[in-house]
Short mmCIF file of C-alpha atoms and ligand atoms in Angstrom, two decimals:
data_model
loop_
_atom_site.label_atom_id
_atom_site.label_comp_id
_atom_site.label_asym_id
_atom_site.label_seq_id
_atom_site.Cartn_x
_atom_site.Cartn_y
_atom_site.Cartn_z
CA MET A 1 -6.23 38.10 36.78
CA SER A 2 -7.58 37.07 39.83
CA VAL A 3 -8.15 33.22 40.89
CA GLN A 4 -11.88 33.69 40.78
CA GLU A 5 -11.83 35.10 37.36
CA TYR A 6 -9.49 32.39 36.08
CA LEU A 7 -11.80 29.62 37.39
CA ASP A 8 -14.68 31.27 35.76
CA LYS A 9 -12.94 31.75 32.62
CA HIS A 10 -12.42 28.20 32.05
CA THR A 11 -15.52 26.95 33.88
CA LEU A 12 -13.33 24.79 36.00
CA SER A 13 -15.56 24.33 38.80
CA ARG A 14 -18.30 22.85 36.50
CA LYS A 15 -15.98 20.72 34.40
CA ILE A 16 -14.40 19.20 37.82
CA GLU A 17 -17.96 18.59 39.36
CA ASP A 18 -19.23 16.94 36.00
CA ALA A 19 -16.16 14.64 35.95
CA VAL A 20 -16.70 13.68 39.59
CA ASN A 21 -20.37 12.98 39.00
CA ALA A 22 -19.48 10.70 36.06
CA ALA A 23 -17.10 8.74 38.13
CA VAL A 24 -19.82 8.43 40.85
CA ARG A 25 -22.19 7.25 38.24
CA ALA A 26 -19.85 4.63 36.63
CA LYS A 27 -18.87 3.43 40.23
CA THR A 28 -15.51 3.04 38.93
CA SER A 29 -12.89 1.40 41.19
CA ASP A 30 -10.04 3.80 40.11
CA PRO A 31 -11.88 7.36 40.26
CA VAL A 32 -8.84 9.41 39.87
CA LEU A 33 -7.81 7.63 36.52
CA PHE A 34 -11.68 7.84 35.62
CA ILE A 35 -11.66 11.51 36.19
CA ALA A 36 -8.43 12.16 34.30
CA ASN A 37 -9.48 10.42 31.23
CA HIS A 38 -12.96 12.01 31.34
CA MET A 39 -11.42 15.45 31.56
CA LYS A 40 -8.84 14.54 28.55
CA LYS A 41 -11.78 13.46 26.42
CA ALA A 42 -13.45 16.84 27.16
CA VAL A 43 -10.63 18.60 25.49
CA SER A 44 -10.68 18.64 21.70
CA SER A 45 -7.42 17.68 20.07
CA VAL A 46 -5.43 20.14 18.10
CA ILE A 47 -1.96 19.71 16.19
CA THR A 48 0.64 21.34 18.11
CA LYS A 49 3.90 20.51 16.13
CA VAL A 50 5.02 18.42 13.43
CA LYS A 51 8.58 17.18 13.68
CA ALA A 52 10.15 15.25 10.96
CA ARG A 53 13.43 13.05 10.45
CA GLN A 54 15.31 11.31 7.97
CA ILE A 55 15.18 7.51 8.41
CA LEU A 56 16.17 4.42 5.99
CA ASP A 57 13.81 2.33 4.01
CA SER A 58 14.15 -1.33 3.41
CA ARG A 59 16.60 -1.03 0.80
CA GLY A 60 18.89 1.24 3.05
CA ILE A 61 17.74 4.36 1.02
CA PRO A 62 16.70 7.51 2.95
CA THR A 63 13.00 8.18 3.48
CA VAL A 64 10.86 10.61 5.58
CA GLU A 65 9.43 9.73 9.01
CA VAL A 66 7.17 12.25 10.89
CA ASP A 67 6.00 12.59 14.48
CA LEU A 68 2.72 14.54 14.46
CA HIS A 69 2.14 16.12 18.03
CA THR A 70 -1.49 16.84 19.21
CA ASN A 71 -2.19 17.90 22.63
CA LYS A 72 -3.32 14.42 23.25
CA GLY A 73 -0.27 12.26 21.91
CA VAL A 74 2.42 11.70 19.21
CA PHE A 75 1.36 9.89 16.00
CA ARG A 76 4.23 8.46 13.84
CA ALA A 77 4.15 7.63 10.11
CA SER A 78 6.80 7.03 7.46
CA VAL A 79 6.70 6.95 3.48
CA PRO A 80 7.75 4.23 1.16
CA SER A 81 9.58 4.52 -1.92
CA GLY A 82 9.63 2.60 -5.28
CA ASP A 83 11.65 1.61 -8.31
CA SER A 84 9.31 2.48 -10.84
CA SER A 85 8.57 6.25 -10.99
CA GLY A 86 6.79 7.91 -13.94
CA THR A 87 6.12 11.44 -15.20
CA TYR A 88 2.52 11.51 -13.86
CA GLU A 89 3.27 10.56 -10.37
CA ALA A 90 3.68 13.02 -7.23
CA ILE A 91 7.37 13.90 -6.79
CA GLU A 92 9.32 12.35 -4.20
CA LEU A 93 11.79 15.38 -3.08
CA ARG A 94 15.52 14.27 -2.70
CA ASP A 95 18.50 16.40 -2.07
CA GLY A 96 20.40 15.30 -5.06
CA ASP A 97 24.04 16.09 -3.34
CA LYS A 98 25.87 12.95 -4.61
CA GLY A 99 28.28 13.22 -1.43
CA MET A 100 25.23 12.41 0.71
CA TYR A 101 23.69 9.13 0.51
CA LEU A 102 24.64 9.00 -3.05
CA GLY A 103 22.19 11.96 -3.71
CA ASN A 104 19.11 10.24 -2.01
CA SER A 105 19.03 12.10 1.29
CA VAL A 106 15.80 13.97 2.07
CA ALA A 107 16.87 16.79 4.20
CA LYS A 108 14.85 19.37 2.29
CA ALA A 109 11.69 17.27 2.56
CA VAL A 110 12.31 17.05 6.31
CA LYS A 111 13.03 20.89 6.66
CA ASN A 112 9.79 21.45 4.76
CA ILE A 113 7.88 19.63 7.26
CA ASN A 114 9.68 21.19 10.30
CA GLU A 115 9.25 24.62 9.10
CA ARG A 116 6.46 25.39 6.45
CA ILE A 117 4.14 22.39 6.97
CA SER A 118 4.42 22.55 10.77
CA GLU A 119 3.62 26.02 10.95
CA ALA A 120 0.52 25.93 8.45
CA LEU A 121 -1.00 22.92 10.41
CA ILE A 122 -0.73 24.07 13.98
CA GLY A 123 -4.03 24.47 15.64
CA MET A 124 -5.77 22.19 13.02
CA ASP A 125 -8.27 19.39 14.21
CA PRO A 126 -6.57 16.01 13.19
CA LYS A 127 -9.93 14.82 12.68
CA LEU A 128 -10.35 16.88 9.58
CA GLN A 129 -8.22 15.13 7.18
CA ALA A 130 -9.46 16.69 3.86
CA GLN A 131 -8.86 20.13 5.53
CA ILE A 132 -5.30 19.11 6.40
CA ASP A 133 -4.37 17.59 3.16
CA HIS A 134 -5.86 20.66 1.22
CA ALA A 135 -3.82 22.98 3.51
CA MET A 136 -0.77 21.24 2.32
CA ILE A 137 -1.54 21.00 -1.29
CA ASP A 138 -2.49 24.88 -1.29
CA LEU A 139 0.87 25.39 0.42
CA ASP A 140 2.76 23.54 -2.30
CA LYS A 141 0.90 24.97 -5.20
CA THR A 142 2.36 22.72 -7.72
CA GLU A 143 0.32 20.04 -9.36
CA LYS A 144 2.95 17.05 -8.68
CA LYS A 145 3.80 18.26 -5.11
CA ASN A 146 7.38 19.19 -6.15
CA GLU A 147 7.69 22.19 -3.89
CA LEU A 148 7.31 20.56 -0.56
CA GLY A 149 7.86 16.90 -1.79
CA ALA A 150 4.91 14.29 -2.04
CA ASN A 151 7.25 12.31 0.46
CA ALA A 152 6.95 15.35 3.04
CA ILE A 153 3.18 15.75 2.55
CA LEU A 154 2.29 12.16 2.53
CA ALA A 155 4.01 11.41 5.81
CA VAL A 156 2.36 14.18 7.41
CA SER A 157 -1.10 13.28 5.97
CA ILE A 158 -0.88 9.62 7.28
CA ALA A 159 0.35 10.87 10.72
CA ALA A 160 -2.54 13.12 10.85
CA CYS A 161 -4.90 10.34 9.71
CA LYS A 162 -3.66 8.09 12.75
CA ALA A 163 -4.17 11.22 15.18
CA GLY A 164 -7.65 11.60 13.86
CA ALA A 165 -8.51 7.98 14.53
CA ALA A 166 -7.25 8.18 18.08
CA GLU A 167 -9.21 11.43 18.80
CA LYS A 168 -12.28 9.54 17.83
CA GLU A 169 -11.39 6.48 19.69
CA VAL A 170 -11.71 4.35 16.83
CA PRO A 171 -9.35 1.88 14.82
CA LEU A 172 -7.46 3.68 11.98
CA CYS A 173 -9.34 1.27 9.49
CA LYS A 174 -12.81 2.56 11.11
CA HIS A 175 -11.58 6.09 10.58
CA LEU A 176 -10.56 5.45 6.96
CA SER A 177 -13.89 3.77 6.34
CA ASP A 178 -15.75 6.81 7.64
CA LEU A 179 -13.49 9.20 5.69
CA SER A 180 -14.31 7.36 2.42
CA GLY A 181 -18.01 7.32 3.32
CA ARG A 182 -17.94 3.47 3.05
CA ALA A 183 -20.15 1.47 5.39
CA ASN A 184 -18.49 -1.95 5.13
CA MET A 185 -14.86 -2.94 6.04
CA THR A 186 -13.39 -5.90 4.66
CA LEU A 187 -10.07 -7.92 5.33
CA PRO A 188 -8.26 -8.15 1.85
CA VAL A 189 -7.06 -11.09 0.36
CA PRO A 190 -3.07 -10.82 0.64
CA ALA A 191 -1.37 -11.34 -2.86
CA PHE A 192 1.99 -12.78 -1.52
CA THR A 193 4.99 -12.24 -3.53
CA VAL A 194 6.57 -15.74 -3.70
CA LEU A 195 9.00 -15.39 -6.71
CA SER A 196 10.75 -12.18 -7.49
CA GLY A 197 12.57 -10.96 -10.81
CA GLY A 198 12.69 -7.89 -12.92
CA ASN A 199 14.05 -4.66 -10.94
CA HIS A 200 13.45 -6.48 -7.52
CA ALA A 201 16.10 -9.28 -8.19
CA SER A 202 19.48 -9.91 -9.49
CA ASN A 203 18.53 -13.33 -11.13
CA ASN A 204 17.75 -13.62 -14.77
CA PHE A 205 14.08 -13.64 -14.70
CA ALA A 206 12.51 -10.49 -16.46
CA ILE A 207 9.18 -10.77 -14.97
CA GLN A 208 8.87 -8.69 -11.67
CA GLU A 209 6.78 -11.18 -9.39
CA ILE A 210 4.64 -14.27 -9.18
CA MET A 211 1.98 -13.99 -6.38
CA ILE A 212 -0.07 -16.31 -4.77
CA LEU A 213 -3.69 -15.46 -3.38
CA PRO A 214 -5.34 -17.67 -0.91
CA VAL A 215 -8.94 -16.90 -1.99
CA GLY A 216 -10.47 -20.07 -0.45
CA ALA A 217 -9.30 -19.41 3.11
CA SER A 218 -12.07 -18.60 5.55
CA ARG A 219 -10.31 -15.86 7.52
CA PHE A 220 -7.27 -13.60 7.10
CA GLU A 221 -5.50 -15.52 9.70
CA GLU A 222 -5.86 -18.73 7.71
CA ALA A 223 -4.95 -17.01 4.48
CA LEU A 224 -1.41 -16.04 6.10
CA GLN A 225 -0.99 -19.46 7.17
CA TRP A 226 -1.48 -20.69 3.82
CA GLY A 227 0.57 -18.18 2.36
CA SER A 228 3.55 -18.74 4.62
CA GLU A 229 3.37 -22.50 4.07
CA THR A 230 3.31 -22.24 0.31
CA TYR A 231 6.25 -20.10 0.46
CA HIS A 232 8.14 -22.67 2.67
CA HIS A 233 7.15 -25.41 0.36
CA LEU A 234 8.39 -23.24 -2.46
CA LYS A 235 11.80 -22.96 -0.66
CA ALA A 236 12.08 -26.79 -0.76
CA VAL A 237 10.84 -26.78 -4.59
CA VAL A 238 13.39 -24.34 -5.66
CA THR A 239 16.13 -26.04 -3.59
CA GLU A 240 15.32 -29.42 -5.40
CA LYS A 241 15.36 -27.81 -8.81
CA ASN A 242 17.50 -24.98 -8.68
CA GLY A 243 19.92 -25.44 -5.51
CA SER A 244 19.55 -23.49 -2.21
CA MET A 245 21.09 -20.37 -3.76
CA GLY A 246 17.71 -19.90 -5.76
CA CYS A 247 16.27 -19.36 -2.17
CA ASN A 248 17.85 -15.87 -1.70
CA VAL A 249 15.25 -13.20 -1.57
CA GLY A 250 14.44 -10.14 -3.61
CA GLU A 251 13.77 -6.65 -2.36
CA ASP A 252 9.95 -7.60 -1.46
CA GLY A 253 10.91 -11.06 -0.24
CA GLY A 254 10.29 -13.31 -3.23
CA LEU A 255 12.52 -16.22 -3.79
CA THR A 256 15.07 -15.55 -6.86
CA PRO A 257 15.96 -18.64 -8.73
CA ASP A 258 17.26 -18.37 -12.15
CA ILE A 259 14.18 -18.99 -14.21
CA SER A 260 14.34 -19.34 -18.07
CA SER A 261 10.59 -18.73 -18.60
CA LEU A 262 7.34 -17.43 -17.09
CA LYS A 263 6.11 -21.09 -17.51
CA GLU A 264 8.91 -22.49 -15.54
CA GLY A 265 8.22 -20.16 -12.59
CA LEU A 266 4.54 -20.85 -12.82
CA GLU A 267 5.21 -24.54 -12.55
CA LEU A 268 7.40 -24.09 -9.58
CA VAL A 269 4.70 -22.12 -7.84
CA LYS A 270 2.07 -24.78 -8.79
CA GLU A 271 4.12 -27.57 -7.31
CA ALA A 272 4.50 -25.66 -3.99
CA ILE A 273 0.81 -24.95 -3.99
CA ASN A 274 0.14 -28.90 -4.57
CA ARG A 275 2.13 -29.63 -1.61
CA THR A 276 0.00 -27.52 0.76
CA GLY A 277 -3.07 -29.63 -0.08
CA TYR A 278 -4.90 -26.56 -0.66
CA SER A 279 -4.68 -26.64 -4.31
CA ASP A 280 -7.80 -25.16 -5.88
CA LYS A 281 -8.20 -22.63 -3.01
CA ILE A 282 -5.19 -20.75 -3.75
CA LYS A 283 -4.95 -18.83 -6.99
CA ILE A 284 -1.91 -17.18 -8.80
CA ALA A 285 -1.28 -13.46 -10.08
CA ILE A 286 1.60 -11.93 -12.10
CA ASP A 287 3.22 -8.45 -12.14
CA VAL A 288 4.89 -8.42 -15.40
CA ALA A 289 6.02 -4.82 -15.20
CA ALA A 290 6.58 -5.22 -18.70
CA THR A 291 7.74 -1.59 -19.03
CA ASN A 292 11.16 -2.75 -17.66
CA PHE A 293 11.87 -5.23 -20.65
CA CYS A 294 10.19 -3.30 -23.58
CA ILE A 295 12.54 -2.30 -26.20
CA GLY A 296 10.83 -0.27 -28.96
CA THR A 297 7.66 -2.41 -29.55
CA LYS A 298 9.11 -5.66 -28.50
CA TYR A 299 9.44 -7.37 -25.30
CA ASP A 300 12.76 -9.10 -24.40
CA LEU A 301 12.05 -11.68 -21.99
CA ASP A 302 15.94 -12.50 -21.69
CA ILE A 303 16.86 -9.00 -20.94
CA LYS A 304 18.63 -10.07 -17.78
CA SER A 305 20.59 -12.94 -19.53
CA PRO A 306 23.52 -11.07 -21.05
CA ASN A 307 24.33 -13.98 -23.52
CA LYS A 308 20.79 -14.19 -24.73
CA SER A 309 19.45 -10.89 -24.48
CA GLY A 310 17.85 -9.81 -27.89
CA GLN A 311 17.31 -13.34 -29.25
CA ASN A 312 13.97 -13.92 -27.77
CA PHE A 313 12.00 -10.72 -28.68
CA LYS A 314 8.25 -11.17 -28.36
CA SER A 315 5.94 -8.88 -30.13
CA ALA A 316 2.82 -7.65 -27.96
CA GLU A 317 0.72 -10.21 -29.95
CA ASP A 318 3.31 -13.08 -29.04
CA MET A 319 2.85 -11.88 -25.41
CA ILE A 320 -1.00 -12.00 -25.78
CA GLU A 321 -0.64 -15.75 -26.91
CA MET A 322 1.69 -16.57 -24.12
CA TYR A 323 -0.51 -14.95 -21.52
CA LYS A 324 -3.79 -16.81 -23.02
CA GLU A 325 -1.80 -20.04 -22.89
CA LEU A 326 -0.71 -19.56 -19.34
CA CYS A 327 -4.15 -18.44 -17.96
CA ALA A 328 -5.51 -21.56 -19.43
CA GLU A 329 -3.07 -23.80 -17.79
CA TYR A 330 -2.68 -22.10 -14.41
CA PRO A 331 -5.08 -20.50 -12.11
CA ILE A 332 -4.17 -16.87 -12.59
CA VAL A 333 -6.64 -14.33 -11.49
CA PHE A 334 -4.90 -11.21 -12.51
CA ILE A 335 -1.98 -9.81 -14.58
CA GLU A 336 -0.47 -6.50 -13.56
CA ASP A 337 1.30 -4.49 -16.31
CA PRO A 338 1.11 -7.02 -19.04
CA PHE A 339 2.46 -4.25 -21.59
CA ASP A 340 4.59 -1.13 -21.70
CA LYS A 341 3.17 1.62 -19.67
CA GLU A 342 2.35 3.66 -22.85
CA ASP A 343 1.01 0.61 -24.73
CA TRP A 344 -2.64 1.57 -24.07
CA GLU A 345 -3.62 -0.25 -27.16
CA HIS A 346 -2.54 -3.83 -26.47
CA THR A 347 -3.34 -3.57 -22.68
CA LYS A 348 -6.96 -2.76 -23.82
CA HIS A 349 -7.04 -5.55 -26.37
CA PHE A 350 -5.93 -8.18 -23.69
CA SER A 351 -8.29 -6.58 -21.14
CA GLY A 352 -11.11 -6.97 -23.67
CA LEU A 353 -10.56 -10.85 -24.12
CA GLY A 354 -11.71 -11.00 -20.31
CA ILE A 355 -9.31 -13.76 -19.53
CA CYS A 356 -8.30 -12.34 -16.25
CA GLN A 357 -8.37 -9.18 -14.07
CA VAL A 358 -5.87 -6.55 -15.62
CA VAL A 359 -4.24 -4.38 -13.31
CA GLY A 360 -2.66 -1.14 -14.03
CA ASP A 361 0.27 -0.07 -12.03
CA ASP A 362 2.93 1.73 -14.21
CA LEU A 363 0.15 2.25 -16.64
CA LEU A 364 -1.88 4.26 -14.31
CA MET A 365 0.79 5.61 -11.76
CA SER A 366 -2.25 6.02 -9.34
CA ASN A 367 -2.72 9.09 -11.19
CA SER A 368 -6.69 10.34 -11.53
CA LYS A 369 -6.46 11.58 -15.07
CA ARG A 370 -4.66 8.35 -16.30
CA VAL A 371 -7.42 6.47 -14.36
CA GLU A 372 -10.02 8.42 -15.90
CA ARG A 373 -8.68 7.85 -19.28
CA ALA A 374 -8.40 3.98 -18.72
CA ILE A 375 -12.01 3.99 -17.55
CA GLN A 376 -13.04 5.83 -20.93
CA GLU A 377 -10.96 3.54 -23.22
CA SER A 378 -11.68 0.35 -21.18
CA ALA A 379 -7.86 -0.24 -21.00
CA CYS A 380 -7.69 -2.10 -17.87
CA ASN A 381 -10.06 -3.17 -15.18
CA ALA A 382 -8.26 -2.87 -11.80
CA LEU A 383 -6.11 -0.07 -10.01
CA LEU A 384 -2.98 -0.57 -8.21
CA LEU A 385 -3.16 1.86 -5.43
CA LYS A 386 0.13 3.12 -4.58
CA VAL A 387 -0.40 6.01 -2.09
CA ASN A 388 2.85 7.65 -2.41
CA GLN A 389 2.36 8.14 -6.08
CA ILE A 390 -0.55 10.35 -5.12
CA GLY A 391 0.77 12.25 -1.97
CA THR A 392 -2.30 12.56 0.40
CA VAL A 393 -4.76 10.31 2.04
CA THR A 394 -7.62 12.48 0.78
CA GLU A 395 -6.61 12.29 -2.81
CA ALA A 396 -5.90 8.26 -2.47
CA ILE A 397 -9.66 7.96 -1.43
CA GLU A 398 -10.83 9.87 -4.33
CA VAL A 399 -8.82 7.77 -6.81
CA VAL A 400 -10.33 4.83 -5.27
CA LYS A 401 -13.78 6.07 -5.60
CA LEU A 402 -13.02 6.71 -9.24
CA ALA A 403 -12.24 3.21 -9.79
CA ARG A 404 -15.01 1.74 -7.70
CA ASP A 405 -17.44 3.89 -9.57
CA ALA A 406 -16.28 2.11 -12.74
CA HIS A 407 -16.71 -1.17 -11.31
CA TRP A 408 -13.07 -1.86 -11.14
CA GLY A 409 -10.87 -3.90 -8.81
CA VAL A 410 -8.60 -2.30 -6.36
CA VAL A 411 -5.26 -3.60 -5.01
CA THR A 412 -3.64 -1.86 -2.33
CA SER A 413 0.06 -1.84 -2.72
CA HIS A 414 3.29 -1.46 -0.98
CA ARG A 415 6.40 -0.27 -2.59
CA CYS A 416 9.74 -2.11 -2.98
CA GLY A 417 11.39 0.33 -0.48
CA GLU A 418 8.95 -0.11 2.56
CA THR A 419 9.16 1.12 5.98
CA GLU A 420 8.08 -0.25 9.31
CA ASP A 421 4.76 1.77 8.99
CA SER A 422 1.63 -0.48 8.48
CA PHE A 423 -0.76 2.28 7.41
CA ILE A 424 -1.56 0.42 4.00
CA SER A 425 -2.97 -2.47 5.94
CA ASP A 426 -5.61 -0.43 7.75
CA LEU A 427 -6.17 1.51 4.34
CA SER A 428 -7.07 -1.71 2.59
CA VAL A 429 -9.70 -2.78 5.29
CA GLY A 430 -11.15 0.85 5.55
CA LEU A 431 -11.65 1.30 1.77
CA ALA A 432 -12.52 -2.66 1.55
CA THR A 433 -10.16 -2.80 -1.85
CA GLY A 434 -10.32 -6.53 -1.72
CA VAL A 435 -6.63 -7.49 -2.31
CA ILE A 436 -3.44 -6.09 -0.69
CA LYS A 437 -0.10 -6.82 -2.12
CA ALA A 438 2.64 -6.21 0.46
CA GLY A 439 5.37 -8.65 -0.62
CA ALA A 440 6.42 -11.96 0.53
CA PRO A 441 5.23 -13.40 3.97
CA CYS A 442 8.78 -12.91 5.20
CA ARG A 443 10.93 -9.75 5.84
CA GLY A 444 10.02 -7.42 8.59
CA GLU A 445 8.85 -4.66 6.65
CA ARG A 446 6.56 -6.83 4.60
CA THR A 447 5.23 -9.20 7.52
CA MET A 448 4.61 -5.91 9.37
CA LYS A 449 1.73 -5.29 6.97
CA TYR A 450 0.43 -8.81 7.41
CA ASN A 451 0.63 -8.84 10.97
CA GLN A 452 -1.14 -5.62 11.36
CA LEU A 453 -4.10 -7.29 9.33
CA LEU A 454 -4.04 -10.27 11.95
CA ARG A 455 -4.60 -7.65 14.57
CA ILE A 456 -7.42 -5.91 12.68
CA GLU A 457 -9.08 -9.07 12.20
CA GLU A 458 -8.81 -10.07 15.90
CA GLU A 459 -9.89 -6.37 17.00
CA LEU A 460 -13.19 -6.56 14.52
CA GLY A 461 -13.95 -9.79 16.11
CA GLU A 462 -17.36 -11.08 14.94
CA GLN A 463 -17.57 -8.17 12.55
CA ALA A 464 -14.61 -9.15 10.57
CA VAL A 465 -15.23 -10.03 6.97
CA TYR A 466 -12.50 -11.65 4.78
CA ALA A 467 -12.93 -10.91 1.16
CA GLY A 468 -11.97 -14.25 0.00
CA GLU A 469 -13.66 -15.25 -3.38
CA ASP A 470 -15.12 -11.93 -3.57
CA TRP A 471 -11.68 -10.21 -3.79
CA ARG A 472 -13.02 -8.52 -6.93
CA GLN A 473 -15.82 -6.74 -4.96
CA THR A 474 -16.86 -3.33 -6.37
CA LEU A 475 -19.70 -2.47 -3.91
P1 LIG B 1 8.01 -0.63 -7.13
O1 LIG B 1 6.76 -1.49 -7.81
O2 LIG B 1 9.16 -1.51 -7.32
O3 LIG B 1 8.00 0.45 -8.13
O4 LIG B 1 7.75 -0.23 -5.68
C1 LIG B 1 6.10 -2.54 -7.00
C2 LIG B 1 5.06 -3.19 -7.76
O5 LIG B 1 5.24 -2.97 -9.11
O6 LIG B 1 4.29 -3.56 -7.46
ZN1 LIG B 2 3.62 -3.39 -10.27
#
């Protein structure tokens, strides 16, 4: 090909002339940089390579990180992992070789990305999230993503989403809002874990967590301040009542004193809230995670006290009575998984009482079929959104739509095994879920999410709206 033919083929002269004209029109002080950027923008972005690696999550257990390369940059994402896993959620692919990370390494998932997924996505436009996600779903061909691994697919899906936002030159939350077809973005109310128990801590508390929600704050920044202050007051309260050992933290950063009853835990939290001076502006929520202490049809609230276990069995009816009393005494706005994950009947009965919002986590496993069933049976009235139980951004948006159409609340959630990725922060704003649950206002992998929300609020400026008292919003 001659020089002239090459120039003609790529219409180079015209493109350069356009760029120079644009620089002159803009009267920019740095025309070379302006021209370089102008020309870069004129090229549409495509995925050129997807490269994965194994990293550690916050529990020190392997997980997947991916670098998605486009011809414009490199976009990184990593996926979390949880304690609870159920038959209805997408499969996290682990190698199972007991000699490697006790069976938890993710080399197969990494290999699947580096070979099969990378090959399938090269040349695709990162803005087309649904096409990318469906290309991976088609490649996997299984219902629960066990062929490639939901951990492999989700890491790529999130990285592509970040690349799509960059290509559009909009914040990630805005790109997510566009993908979901929603017009309004909202800063969520943070549900800070302040006391941890259940599978997340080694104390004797059977309940998984008690959270605080600063619904009366005027901005997210203020909510974070109140959350942090309450957390530190709680440290003092726990030290006074249970000694400083009670201030060790659980997997999600909550304090872990030995607590003999849910009421005792709520008293500690109430005292801490009172000390902040924002009393009626901070509400309380509980993740019971009751599946973890359900024995047959009974609930063993002393399951973690070896000498007492089995002596304080409660029936589901007893649990309902306990919830009723506690909701009357404390400002409890939602209870997550109040019963076993297969106890639809009592969850439905309790929801029907209308005492507080009932959030389905283990009950739903973020699975669209379970969500549909729960909507039909009015079993609960809010979705706990765990993206890694679904496996792609597109399907996560669809599940949120299902919940929204049923006028449910939505709580965007972290997992106990987290990474330094703050994708869920942007997701909660873009999908306007109203609440985000990302652990305590402490520990890097948790504060990462809250700090990102600070940045988003700052970036949105005047347009930033904090969900506040409207945290249940279903618009
Ligand atoms: P996980 O659950 O421990 O399975 O991540 C967190 C939660 O129940 O909210
Ligand atoms: Zn939960």
